[in-house]
mmCIF file with all atom_site columns, C-alpha atoms in Angstrom:
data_model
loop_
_atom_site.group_PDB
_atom_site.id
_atom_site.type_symbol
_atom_site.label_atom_id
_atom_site.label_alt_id
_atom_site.label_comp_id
_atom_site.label_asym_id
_atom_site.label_entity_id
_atom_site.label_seq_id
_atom_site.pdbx_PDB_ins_code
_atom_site.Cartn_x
_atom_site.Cartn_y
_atom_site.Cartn_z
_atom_site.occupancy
_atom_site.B_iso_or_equiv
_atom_site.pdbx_formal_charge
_atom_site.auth_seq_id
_atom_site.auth_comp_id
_atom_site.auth_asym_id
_atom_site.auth_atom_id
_atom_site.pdbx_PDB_model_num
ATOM 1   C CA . UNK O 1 1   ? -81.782  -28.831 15.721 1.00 0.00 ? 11  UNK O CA 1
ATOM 2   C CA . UNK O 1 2   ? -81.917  -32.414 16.888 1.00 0.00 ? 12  UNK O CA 1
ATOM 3   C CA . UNK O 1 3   ? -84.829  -33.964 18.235 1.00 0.00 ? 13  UNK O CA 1
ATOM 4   C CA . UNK O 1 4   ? -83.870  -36.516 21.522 1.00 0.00 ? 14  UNK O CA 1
ATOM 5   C CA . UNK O 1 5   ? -86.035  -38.579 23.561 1.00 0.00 ? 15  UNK O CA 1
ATOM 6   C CA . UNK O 1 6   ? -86.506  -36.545 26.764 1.00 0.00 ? 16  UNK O CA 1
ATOM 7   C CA . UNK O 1 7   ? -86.348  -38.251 30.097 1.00 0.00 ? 17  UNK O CA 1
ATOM 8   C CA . UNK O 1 8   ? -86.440  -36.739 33.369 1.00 0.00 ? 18  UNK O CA 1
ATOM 9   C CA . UNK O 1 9   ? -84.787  -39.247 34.904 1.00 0.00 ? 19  UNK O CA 1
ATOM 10  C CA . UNK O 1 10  ? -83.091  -42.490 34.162 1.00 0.00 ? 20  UNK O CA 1
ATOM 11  C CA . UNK O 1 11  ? -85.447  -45.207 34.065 1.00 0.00 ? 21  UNK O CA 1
ATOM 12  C CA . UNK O 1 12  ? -82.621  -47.969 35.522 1.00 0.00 ? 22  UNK O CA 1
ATOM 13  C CA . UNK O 1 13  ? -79.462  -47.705 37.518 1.00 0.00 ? 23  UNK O CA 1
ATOM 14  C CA . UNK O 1 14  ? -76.072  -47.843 36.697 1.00 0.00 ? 24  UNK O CA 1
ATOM 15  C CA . UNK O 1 15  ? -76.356  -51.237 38.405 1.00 0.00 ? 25  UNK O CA 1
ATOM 16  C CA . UNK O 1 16  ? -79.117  -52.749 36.468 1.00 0.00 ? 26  UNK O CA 1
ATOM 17  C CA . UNK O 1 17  ? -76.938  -51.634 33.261 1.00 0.00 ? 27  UNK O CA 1
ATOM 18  C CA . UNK O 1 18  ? -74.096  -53.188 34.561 1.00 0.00 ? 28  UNK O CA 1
ATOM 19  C CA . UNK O 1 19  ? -75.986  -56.611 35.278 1.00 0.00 ? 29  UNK O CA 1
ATOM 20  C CA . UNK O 1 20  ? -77.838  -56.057 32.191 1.00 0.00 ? 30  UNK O CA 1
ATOM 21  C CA . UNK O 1 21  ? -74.718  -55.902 29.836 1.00 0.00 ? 31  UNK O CA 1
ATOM 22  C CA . UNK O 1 22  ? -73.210  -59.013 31.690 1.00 0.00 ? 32  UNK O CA 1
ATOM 23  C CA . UNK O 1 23  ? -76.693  -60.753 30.426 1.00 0.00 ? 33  UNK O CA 1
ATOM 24  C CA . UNK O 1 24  ? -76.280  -59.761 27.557 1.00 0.00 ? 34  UNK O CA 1
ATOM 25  C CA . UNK O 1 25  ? -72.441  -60.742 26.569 1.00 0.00 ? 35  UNK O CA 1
ATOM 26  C CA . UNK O 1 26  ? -73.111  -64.238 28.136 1.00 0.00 ? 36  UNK O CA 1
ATOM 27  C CA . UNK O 1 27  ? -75.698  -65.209 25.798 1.00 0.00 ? 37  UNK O CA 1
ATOM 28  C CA . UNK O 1 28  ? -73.998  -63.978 22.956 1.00 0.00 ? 38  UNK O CA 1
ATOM 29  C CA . UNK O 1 29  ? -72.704  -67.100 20.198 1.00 0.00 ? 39  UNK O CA 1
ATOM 30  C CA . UNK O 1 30  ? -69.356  -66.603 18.029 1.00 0.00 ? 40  UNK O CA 1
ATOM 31  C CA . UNK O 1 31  ? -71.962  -66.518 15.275 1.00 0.00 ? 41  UNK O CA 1
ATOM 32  C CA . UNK O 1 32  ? -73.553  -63.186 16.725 1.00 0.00 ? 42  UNK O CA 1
ATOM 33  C CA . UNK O 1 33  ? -71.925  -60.753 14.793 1.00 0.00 ? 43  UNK O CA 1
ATOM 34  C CA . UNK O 1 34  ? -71.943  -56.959 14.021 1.00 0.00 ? 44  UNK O CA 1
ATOM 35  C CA . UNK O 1 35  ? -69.482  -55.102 11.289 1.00 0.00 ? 45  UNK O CA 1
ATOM 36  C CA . UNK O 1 36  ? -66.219  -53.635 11.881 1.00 0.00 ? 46  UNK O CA 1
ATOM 37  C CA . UNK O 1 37  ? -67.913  -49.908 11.150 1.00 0.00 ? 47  UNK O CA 1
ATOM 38  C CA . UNK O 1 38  ? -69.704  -49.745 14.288 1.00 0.00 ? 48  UNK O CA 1
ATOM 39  C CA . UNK O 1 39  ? -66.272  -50.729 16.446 1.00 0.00 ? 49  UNK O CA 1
ATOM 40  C CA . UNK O 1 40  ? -64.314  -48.105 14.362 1.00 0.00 ? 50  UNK O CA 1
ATOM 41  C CA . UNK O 1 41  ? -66.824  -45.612 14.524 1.00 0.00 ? 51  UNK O CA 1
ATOM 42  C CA . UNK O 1 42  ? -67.072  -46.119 18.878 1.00 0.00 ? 52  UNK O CA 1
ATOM 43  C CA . UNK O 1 43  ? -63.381  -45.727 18.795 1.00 0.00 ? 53  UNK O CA 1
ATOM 44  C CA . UNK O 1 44  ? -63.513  -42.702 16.779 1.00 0.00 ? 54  UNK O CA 1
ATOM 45  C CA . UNK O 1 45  ? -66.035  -41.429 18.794 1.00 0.00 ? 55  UNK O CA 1
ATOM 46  C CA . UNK O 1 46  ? -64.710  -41.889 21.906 1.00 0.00 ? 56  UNK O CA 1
ATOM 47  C CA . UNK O 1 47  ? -61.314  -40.000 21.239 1.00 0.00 ? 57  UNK O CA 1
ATOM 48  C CA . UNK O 1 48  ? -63.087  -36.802 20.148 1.00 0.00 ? 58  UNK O CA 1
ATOM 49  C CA . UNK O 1 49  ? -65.278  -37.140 23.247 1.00 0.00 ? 59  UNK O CA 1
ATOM 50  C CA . UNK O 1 50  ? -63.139  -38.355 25.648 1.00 0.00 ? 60  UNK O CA 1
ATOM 51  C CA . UNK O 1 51  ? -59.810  -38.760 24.130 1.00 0.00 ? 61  UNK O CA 1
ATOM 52  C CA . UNK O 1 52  ? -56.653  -40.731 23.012 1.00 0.00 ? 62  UNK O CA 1
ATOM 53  C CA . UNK O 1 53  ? -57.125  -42.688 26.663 1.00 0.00 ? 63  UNK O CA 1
ATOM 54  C CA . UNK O 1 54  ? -60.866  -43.046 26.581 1.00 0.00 ? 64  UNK O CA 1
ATOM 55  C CA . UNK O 1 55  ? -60.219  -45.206 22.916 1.00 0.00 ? 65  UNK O CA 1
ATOM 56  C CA . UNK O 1 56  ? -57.917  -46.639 24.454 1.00 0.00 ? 66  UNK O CA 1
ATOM 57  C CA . UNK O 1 57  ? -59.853  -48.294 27.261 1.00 0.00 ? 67  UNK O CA 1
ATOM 58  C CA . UNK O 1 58  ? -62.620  -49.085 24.833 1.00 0.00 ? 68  UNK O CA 1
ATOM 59  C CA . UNK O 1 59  ? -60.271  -50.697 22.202 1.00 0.00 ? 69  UNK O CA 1
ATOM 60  C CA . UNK O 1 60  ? -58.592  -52.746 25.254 1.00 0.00 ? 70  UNK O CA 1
ATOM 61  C CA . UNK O 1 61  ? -61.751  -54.074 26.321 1.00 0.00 ? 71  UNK O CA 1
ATOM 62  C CA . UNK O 1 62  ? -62.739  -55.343 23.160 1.00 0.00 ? 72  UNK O CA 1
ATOM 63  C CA . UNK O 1 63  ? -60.128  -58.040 23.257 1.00 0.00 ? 73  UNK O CA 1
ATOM 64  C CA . UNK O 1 64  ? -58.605  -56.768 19.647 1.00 0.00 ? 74  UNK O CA 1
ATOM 65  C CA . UNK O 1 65  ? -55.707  -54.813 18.110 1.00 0.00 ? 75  UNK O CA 1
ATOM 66  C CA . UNK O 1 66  ? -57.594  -52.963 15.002 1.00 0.00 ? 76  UNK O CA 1
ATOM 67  C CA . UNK O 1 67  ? -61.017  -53.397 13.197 1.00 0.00 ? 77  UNK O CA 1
ATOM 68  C CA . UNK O 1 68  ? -61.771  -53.628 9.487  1.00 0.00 ? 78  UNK O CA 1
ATOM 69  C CA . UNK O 1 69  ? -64.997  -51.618 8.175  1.00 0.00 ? 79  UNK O CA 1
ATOM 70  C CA . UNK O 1 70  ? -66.900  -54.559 6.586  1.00 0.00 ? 80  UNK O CA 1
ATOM 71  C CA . UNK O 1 71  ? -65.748  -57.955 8.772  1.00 0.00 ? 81  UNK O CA 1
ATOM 72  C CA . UNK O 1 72  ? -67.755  -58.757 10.881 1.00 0.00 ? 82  UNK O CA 1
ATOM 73  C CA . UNK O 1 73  ? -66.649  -59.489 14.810 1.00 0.00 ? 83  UNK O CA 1
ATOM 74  C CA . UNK O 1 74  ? -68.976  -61.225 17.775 1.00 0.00 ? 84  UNK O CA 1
ATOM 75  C CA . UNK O 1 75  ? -71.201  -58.595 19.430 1.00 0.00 ? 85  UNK O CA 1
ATOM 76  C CA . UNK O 1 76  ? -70.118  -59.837 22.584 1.00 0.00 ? 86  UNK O CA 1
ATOM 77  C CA . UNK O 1 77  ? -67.004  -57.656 21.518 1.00 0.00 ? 87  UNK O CA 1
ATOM 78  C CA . UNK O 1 78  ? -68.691  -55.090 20.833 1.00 0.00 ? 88  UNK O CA 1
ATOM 79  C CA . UNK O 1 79  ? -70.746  -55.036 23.976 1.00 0.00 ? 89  UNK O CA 1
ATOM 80  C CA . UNK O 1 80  ? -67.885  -55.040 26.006 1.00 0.00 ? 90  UNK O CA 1
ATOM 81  C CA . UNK O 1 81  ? -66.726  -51.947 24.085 1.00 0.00 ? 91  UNK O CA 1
ATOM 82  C CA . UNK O 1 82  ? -69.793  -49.929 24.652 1.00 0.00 ? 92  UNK O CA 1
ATOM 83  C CA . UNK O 1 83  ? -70.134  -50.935 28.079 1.00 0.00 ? 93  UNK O CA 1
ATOM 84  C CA . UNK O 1 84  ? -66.670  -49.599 28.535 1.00 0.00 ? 94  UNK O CA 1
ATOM 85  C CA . UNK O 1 85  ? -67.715  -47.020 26.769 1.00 0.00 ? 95  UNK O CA 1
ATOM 86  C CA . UNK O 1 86  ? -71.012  -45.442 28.377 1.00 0.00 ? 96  UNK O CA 1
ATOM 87  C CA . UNK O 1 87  ? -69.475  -45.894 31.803 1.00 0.00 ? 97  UNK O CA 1
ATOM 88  C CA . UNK O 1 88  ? -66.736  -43.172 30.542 1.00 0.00 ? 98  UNK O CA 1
ATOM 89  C CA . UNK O 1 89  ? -69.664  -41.035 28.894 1.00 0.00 ? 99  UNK O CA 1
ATOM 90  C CA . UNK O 1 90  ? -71.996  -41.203 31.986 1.00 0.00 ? 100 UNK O CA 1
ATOM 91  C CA . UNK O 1 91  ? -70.975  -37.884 33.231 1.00 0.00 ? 101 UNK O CA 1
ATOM 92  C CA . UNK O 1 92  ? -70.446  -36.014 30.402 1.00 0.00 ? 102 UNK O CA 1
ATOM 93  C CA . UNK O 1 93  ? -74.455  -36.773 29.410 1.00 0.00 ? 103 UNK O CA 1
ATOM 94  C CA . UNK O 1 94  ? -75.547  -37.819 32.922 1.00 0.00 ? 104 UNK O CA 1
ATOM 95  C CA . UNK O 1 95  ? -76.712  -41.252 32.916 1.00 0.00 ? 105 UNK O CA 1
ATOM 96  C CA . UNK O 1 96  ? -75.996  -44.455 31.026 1.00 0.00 ? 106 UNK O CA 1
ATOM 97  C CA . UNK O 1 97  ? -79.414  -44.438 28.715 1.00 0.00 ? 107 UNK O CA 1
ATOM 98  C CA . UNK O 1 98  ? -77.885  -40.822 27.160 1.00 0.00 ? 108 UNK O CA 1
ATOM 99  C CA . UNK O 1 99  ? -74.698  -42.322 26.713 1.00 0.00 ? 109 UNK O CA 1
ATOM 100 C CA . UNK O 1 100 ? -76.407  -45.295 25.056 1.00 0.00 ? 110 UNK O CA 1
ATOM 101 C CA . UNK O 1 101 ? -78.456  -43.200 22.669 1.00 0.00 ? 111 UNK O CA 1
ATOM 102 C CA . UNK O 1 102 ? -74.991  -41.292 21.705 1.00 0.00 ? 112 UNK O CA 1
ATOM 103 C CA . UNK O 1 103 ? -73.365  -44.273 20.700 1.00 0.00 ? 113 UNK O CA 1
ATOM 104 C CA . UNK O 1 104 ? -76.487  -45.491 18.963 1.00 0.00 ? 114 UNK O CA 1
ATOM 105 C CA . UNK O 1 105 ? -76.593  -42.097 17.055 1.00 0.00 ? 115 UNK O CA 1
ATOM 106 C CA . UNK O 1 106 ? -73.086  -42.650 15.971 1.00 0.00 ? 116 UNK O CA 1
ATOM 107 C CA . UNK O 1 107 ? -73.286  -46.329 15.039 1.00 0.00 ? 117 UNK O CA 1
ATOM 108 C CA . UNK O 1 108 ? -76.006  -44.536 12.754 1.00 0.00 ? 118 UNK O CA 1
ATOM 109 C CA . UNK O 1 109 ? -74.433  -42.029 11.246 1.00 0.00 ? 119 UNK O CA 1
ATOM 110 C CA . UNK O 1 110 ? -71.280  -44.214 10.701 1.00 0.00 ? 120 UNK O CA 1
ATOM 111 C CA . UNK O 1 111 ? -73.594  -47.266 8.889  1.00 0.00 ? 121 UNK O CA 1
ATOM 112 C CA . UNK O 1 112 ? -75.400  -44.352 6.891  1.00 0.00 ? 122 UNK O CA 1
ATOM 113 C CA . UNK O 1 113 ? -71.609  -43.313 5.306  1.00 0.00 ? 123 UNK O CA 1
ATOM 114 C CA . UNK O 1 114 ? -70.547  -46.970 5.003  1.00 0.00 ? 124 UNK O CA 1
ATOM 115 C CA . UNK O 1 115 ? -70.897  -48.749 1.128  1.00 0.00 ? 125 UNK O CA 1
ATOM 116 C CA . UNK O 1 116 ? -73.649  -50.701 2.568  1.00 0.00 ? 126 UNK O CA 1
ATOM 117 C CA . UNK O 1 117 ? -75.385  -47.777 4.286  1.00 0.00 ? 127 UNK O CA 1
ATOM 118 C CA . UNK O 1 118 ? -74.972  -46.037 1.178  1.00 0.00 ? 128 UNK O CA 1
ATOM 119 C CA . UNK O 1 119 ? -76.460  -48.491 -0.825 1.00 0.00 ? 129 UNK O CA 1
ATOM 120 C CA . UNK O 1 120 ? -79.255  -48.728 1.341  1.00 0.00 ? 130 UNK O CA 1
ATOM 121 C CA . UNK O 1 121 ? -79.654  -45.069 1.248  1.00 0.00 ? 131 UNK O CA 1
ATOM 122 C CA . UNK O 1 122 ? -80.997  -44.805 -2.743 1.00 0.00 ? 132 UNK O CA 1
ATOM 123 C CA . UNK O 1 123 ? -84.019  -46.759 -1.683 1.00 0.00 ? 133 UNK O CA 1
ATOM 124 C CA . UNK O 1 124 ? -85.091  -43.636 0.321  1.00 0.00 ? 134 UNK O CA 1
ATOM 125 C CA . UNK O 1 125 ? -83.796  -40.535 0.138  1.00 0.00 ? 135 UNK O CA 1
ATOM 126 C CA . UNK O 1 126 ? -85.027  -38.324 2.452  1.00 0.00 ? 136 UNK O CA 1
ATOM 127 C CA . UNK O 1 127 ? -88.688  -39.950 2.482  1.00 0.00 ? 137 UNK O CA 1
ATOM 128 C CA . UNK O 1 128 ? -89.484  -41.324 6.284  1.00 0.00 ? 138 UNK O CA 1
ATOM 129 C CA . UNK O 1 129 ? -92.027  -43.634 5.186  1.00 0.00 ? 139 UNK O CA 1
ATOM 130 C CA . UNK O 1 130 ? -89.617  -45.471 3.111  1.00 0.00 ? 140 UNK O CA 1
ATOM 131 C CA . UNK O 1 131 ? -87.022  -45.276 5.452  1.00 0.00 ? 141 UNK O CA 1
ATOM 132 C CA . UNK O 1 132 ? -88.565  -47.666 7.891  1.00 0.00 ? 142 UNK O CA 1
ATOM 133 C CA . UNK O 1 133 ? -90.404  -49.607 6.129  1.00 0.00 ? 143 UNK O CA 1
ATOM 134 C CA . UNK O 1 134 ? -86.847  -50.345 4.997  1.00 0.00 ? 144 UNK O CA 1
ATOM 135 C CA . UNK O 1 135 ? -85.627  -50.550 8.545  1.00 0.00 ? 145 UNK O CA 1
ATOM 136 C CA . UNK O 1 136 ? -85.666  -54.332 9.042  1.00 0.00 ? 146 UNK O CA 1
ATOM 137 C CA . UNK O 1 137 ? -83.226  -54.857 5.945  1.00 0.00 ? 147 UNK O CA 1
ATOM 138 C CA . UNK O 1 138 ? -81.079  -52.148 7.178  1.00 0.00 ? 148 UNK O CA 1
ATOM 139 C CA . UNK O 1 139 ? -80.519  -54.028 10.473 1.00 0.00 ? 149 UNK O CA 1
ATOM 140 C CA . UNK O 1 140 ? -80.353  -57.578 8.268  1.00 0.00 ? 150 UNK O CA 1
ATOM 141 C CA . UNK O 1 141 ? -77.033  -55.804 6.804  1.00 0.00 ? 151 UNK O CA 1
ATOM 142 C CA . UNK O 1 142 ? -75.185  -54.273 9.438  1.00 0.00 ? 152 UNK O CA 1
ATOM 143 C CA . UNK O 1 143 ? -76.166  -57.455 12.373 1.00 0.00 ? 153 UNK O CA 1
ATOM 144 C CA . UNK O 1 144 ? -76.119  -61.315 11.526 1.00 0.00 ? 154 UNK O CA 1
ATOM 145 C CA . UNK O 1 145 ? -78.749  -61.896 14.394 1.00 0.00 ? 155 UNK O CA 1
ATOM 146 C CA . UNK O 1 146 ? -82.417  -60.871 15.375 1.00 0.00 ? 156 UNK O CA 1
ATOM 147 C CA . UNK O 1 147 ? -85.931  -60.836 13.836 1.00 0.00 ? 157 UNK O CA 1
ATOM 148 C CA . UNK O 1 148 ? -87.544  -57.047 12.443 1.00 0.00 ? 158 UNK O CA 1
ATOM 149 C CA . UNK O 1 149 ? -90.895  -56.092 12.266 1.00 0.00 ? 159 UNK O CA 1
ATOM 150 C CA . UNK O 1 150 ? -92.269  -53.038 11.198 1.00 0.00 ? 160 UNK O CA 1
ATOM 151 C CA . UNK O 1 151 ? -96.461  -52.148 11.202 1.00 0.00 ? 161 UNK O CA 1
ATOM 152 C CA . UNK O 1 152 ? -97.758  -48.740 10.698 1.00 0.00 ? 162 UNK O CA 1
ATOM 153 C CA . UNK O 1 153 ? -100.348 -47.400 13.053 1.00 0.00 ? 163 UNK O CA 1
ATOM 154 C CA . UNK O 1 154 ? -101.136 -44.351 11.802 1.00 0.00 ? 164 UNK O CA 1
ATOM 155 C CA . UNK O 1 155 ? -99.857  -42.125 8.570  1.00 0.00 ? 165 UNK O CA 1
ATOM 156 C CA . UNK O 1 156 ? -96.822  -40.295 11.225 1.00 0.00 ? 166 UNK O CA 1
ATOM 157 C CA . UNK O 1 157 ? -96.678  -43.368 13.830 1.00 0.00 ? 167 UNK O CA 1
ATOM 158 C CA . UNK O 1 158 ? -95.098  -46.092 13.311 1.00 0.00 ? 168 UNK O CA 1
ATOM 159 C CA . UNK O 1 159 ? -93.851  -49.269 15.583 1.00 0.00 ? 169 UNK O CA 1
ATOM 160 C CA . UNK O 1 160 ? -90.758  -50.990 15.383 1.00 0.00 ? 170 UNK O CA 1
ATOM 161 C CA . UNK O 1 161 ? -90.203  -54.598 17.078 1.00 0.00 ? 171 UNK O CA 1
ATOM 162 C CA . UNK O 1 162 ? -86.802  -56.384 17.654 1.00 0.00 ? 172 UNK O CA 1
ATOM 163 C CA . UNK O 1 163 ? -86.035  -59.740 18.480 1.00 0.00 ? 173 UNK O CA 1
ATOM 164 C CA . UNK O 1 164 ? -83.256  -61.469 20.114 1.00 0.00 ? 174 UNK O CA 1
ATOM 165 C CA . UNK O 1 165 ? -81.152  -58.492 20.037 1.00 0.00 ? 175 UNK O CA 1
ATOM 166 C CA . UNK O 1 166 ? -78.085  -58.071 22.446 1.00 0.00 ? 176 UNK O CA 1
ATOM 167 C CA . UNK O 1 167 ? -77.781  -54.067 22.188 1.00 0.00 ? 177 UNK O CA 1
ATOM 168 C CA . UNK O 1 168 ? -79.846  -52.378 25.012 1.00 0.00 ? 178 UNK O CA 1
ATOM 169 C CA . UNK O 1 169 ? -82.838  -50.410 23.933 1.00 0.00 ? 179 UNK O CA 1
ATOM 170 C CA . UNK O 1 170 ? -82.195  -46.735 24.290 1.00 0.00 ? 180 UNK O CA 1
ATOM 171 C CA . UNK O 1 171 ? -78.892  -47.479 21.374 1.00 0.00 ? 181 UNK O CA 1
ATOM 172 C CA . UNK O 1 172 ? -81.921  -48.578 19.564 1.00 0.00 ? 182 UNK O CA 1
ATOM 173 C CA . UNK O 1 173 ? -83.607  -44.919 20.328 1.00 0.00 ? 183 UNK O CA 1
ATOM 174 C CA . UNK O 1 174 ? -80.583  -42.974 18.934 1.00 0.00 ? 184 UNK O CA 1
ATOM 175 C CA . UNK O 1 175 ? -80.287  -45.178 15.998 1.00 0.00 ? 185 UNK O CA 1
ATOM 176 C CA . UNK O 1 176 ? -83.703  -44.060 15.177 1.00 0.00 ? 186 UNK O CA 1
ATOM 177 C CA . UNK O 1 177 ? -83.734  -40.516 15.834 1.00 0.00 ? 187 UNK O CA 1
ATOM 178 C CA . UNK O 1 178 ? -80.401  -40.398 13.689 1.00 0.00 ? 188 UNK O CA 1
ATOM 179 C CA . UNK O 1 179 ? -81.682  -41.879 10.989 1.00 0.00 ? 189 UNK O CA 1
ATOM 180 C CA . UNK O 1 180 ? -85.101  -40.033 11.163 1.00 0.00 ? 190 UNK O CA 1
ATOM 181 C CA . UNK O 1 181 ? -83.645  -36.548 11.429 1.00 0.00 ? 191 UNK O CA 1
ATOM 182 C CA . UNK O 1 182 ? -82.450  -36.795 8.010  1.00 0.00 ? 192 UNK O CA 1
ATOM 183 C CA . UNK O 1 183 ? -85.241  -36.882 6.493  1.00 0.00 ? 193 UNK O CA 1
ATOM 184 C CA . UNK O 1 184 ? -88.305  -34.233 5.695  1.00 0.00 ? 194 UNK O CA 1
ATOM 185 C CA . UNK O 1 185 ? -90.155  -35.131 8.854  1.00 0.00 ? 195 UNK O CA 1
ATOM 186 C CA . UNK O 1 186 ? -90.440  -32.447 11.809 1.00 0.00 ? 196 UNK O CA 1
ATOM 187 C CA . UNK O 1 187 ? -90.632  -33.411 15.436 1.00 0.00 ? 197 UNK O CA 1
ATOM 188 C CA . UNK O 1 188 ? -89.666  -36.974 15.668 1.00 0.00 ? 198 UNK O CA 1
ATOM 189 C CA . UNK O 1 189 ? -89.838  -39.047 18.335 1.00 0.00 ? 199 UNK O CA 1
ATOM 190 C CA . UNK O 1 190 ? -88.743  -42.080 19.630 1.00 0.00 ? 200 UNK O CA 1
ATOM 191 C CA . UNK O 1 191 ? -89.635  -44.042 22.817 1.00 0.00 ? 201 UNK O CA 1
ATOM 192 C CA . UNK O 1 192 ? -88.325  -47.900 23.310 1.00 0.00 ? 202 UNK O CA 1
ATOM 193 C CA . UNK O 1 193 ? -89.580  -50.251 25.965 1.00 0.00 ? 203 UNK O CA 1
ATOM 194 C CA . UNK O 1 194 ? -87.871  -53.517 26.922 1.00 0.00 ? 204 UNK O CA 1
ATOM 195 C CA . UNK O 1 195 ? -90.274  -56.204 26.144 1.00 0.00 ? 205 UNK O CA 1
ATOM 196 C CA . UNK O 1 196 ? -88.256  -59.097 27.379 1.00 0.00 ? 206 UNK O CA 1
ATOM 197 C CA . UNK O 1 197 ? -84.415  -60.351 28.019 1.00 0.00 ? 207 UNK O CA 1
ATOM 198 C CA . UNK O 1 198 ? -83.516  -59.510 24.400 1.00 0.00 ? 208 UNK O CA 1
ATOM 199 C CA . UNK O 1 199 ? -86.792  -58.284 22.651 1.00 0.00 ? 209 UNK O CA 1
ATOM 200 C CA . UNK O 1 200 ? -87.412  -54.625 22.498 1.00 0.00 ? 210 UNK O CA 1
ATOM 201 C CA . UNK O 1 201 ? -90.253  -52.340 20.646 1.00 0.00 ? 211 UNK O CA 1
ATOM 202 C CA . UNK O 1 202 ? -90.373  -48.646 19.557 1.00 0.00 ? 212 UNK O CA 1
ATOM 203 C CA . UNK O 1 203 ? -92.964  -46.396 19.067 1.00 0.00 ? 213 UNK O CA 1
ATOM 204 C CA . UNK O 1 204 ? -92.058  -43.528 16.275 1.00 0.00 ? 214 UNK O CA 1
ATOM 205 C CA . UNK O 1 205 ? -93.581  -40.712 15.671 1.00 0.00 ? 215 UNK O CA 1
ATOM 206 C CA . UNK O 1 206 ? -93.286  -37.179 14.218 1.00 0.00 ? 216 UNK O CA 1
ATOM 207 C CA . UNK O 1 207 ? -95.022  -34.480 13.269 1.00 0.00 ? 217 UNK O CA 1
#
């Protein structure tokens, strides 16, 4: 059974998200790039959620006709995606963070079954130790911008900072969880904090 983050209520409003995305796109650089898995995978996901029209919306706003799995393409076209994207999940999960942490878990799982994410995956099987302390080399493959630091503070807690990232925090969250609830570990949590404009931290847990 998965393990979410559980939050009573949202902790920002579909307005803050929407200014918050804006932000986000207009700092963005051509040279801020993510791989074409993550915009096929939100277009795959999107159909069998909300179907052939949902995709279509989300493949409109991105500005292109088709994707390739390992080019890479600005995030600000992928923001513009998700943003599409989380707007049109909102009421099927109730808010915009849920929505954000779906799409987060997907851009996971699709990485994980990529050749890279594959690759990546012999250095740690099912071991969640290994896993993230291989985290910030995982994110140096699938995104050509930010800084990753991992530090352990305890044997089954662990903290995860990002810099200069352009993906809202709680995609972050369901990254994490995805990734975490395939390995051995029981109870895992995950709990992000904005830190600043585009710095973000995680505490990770389990057990």
């Amino acid at each position: 059974m998965n393990q979410e983050v559980q939050v009573d209520v949202p902790r920002f409003s579909r307005e803050h998200w929407e200014r918050d995305f804006a932000r986000r796109i207009s700092l963005a650089t051509p040279a801020d790039t993510a791989r074409g898995v993550f915009c096929i995978g939100l277009l795959k996901a999107m159909e069998d959620l909300g179907g052939a029209e949902a995709a279509r919306r989300c493949l409109q706003a991105s500005g292109e006709t088709t994707f390739v799995e390992l080019f890479n393409y600005p995030i600000a076209t992928y923001l513009r995606m998700v943003a599409t994207a989380v707007h049109l999940l909102a009421a099927k999960y109730g808010d915009i963070e849920e929505s954000l942490r779906r799409i987060g878990r997907r851009a996971a799982a699709d990485f994980r079954e990529s050749s890279a994410g594959r690759a990546v995956g012999v250095m740690h099987g099912s071991d969640a130790r290994r896993l993230l302390d291989c985290l910030p080399v995982v994110y140096r493959i699938a995104l050509s911008f930010g800084m990753y630091e991992l530090s352990w503070v305890a044997p089954a807690h662990a903290r995860f900072a990002v810099r200069h990232t352009f993906i809202p925090y709680p995609f972050h969250e369901g990254v994490l969880l995805e990734l975490l609830e395939k390995t051995k570990v029981l109870r895992p949590k995950v709990l992000g904090r904005q830190t600043s404009a585009l710095d973000s931290e995680y505490d990770i847990r389990w057990g």
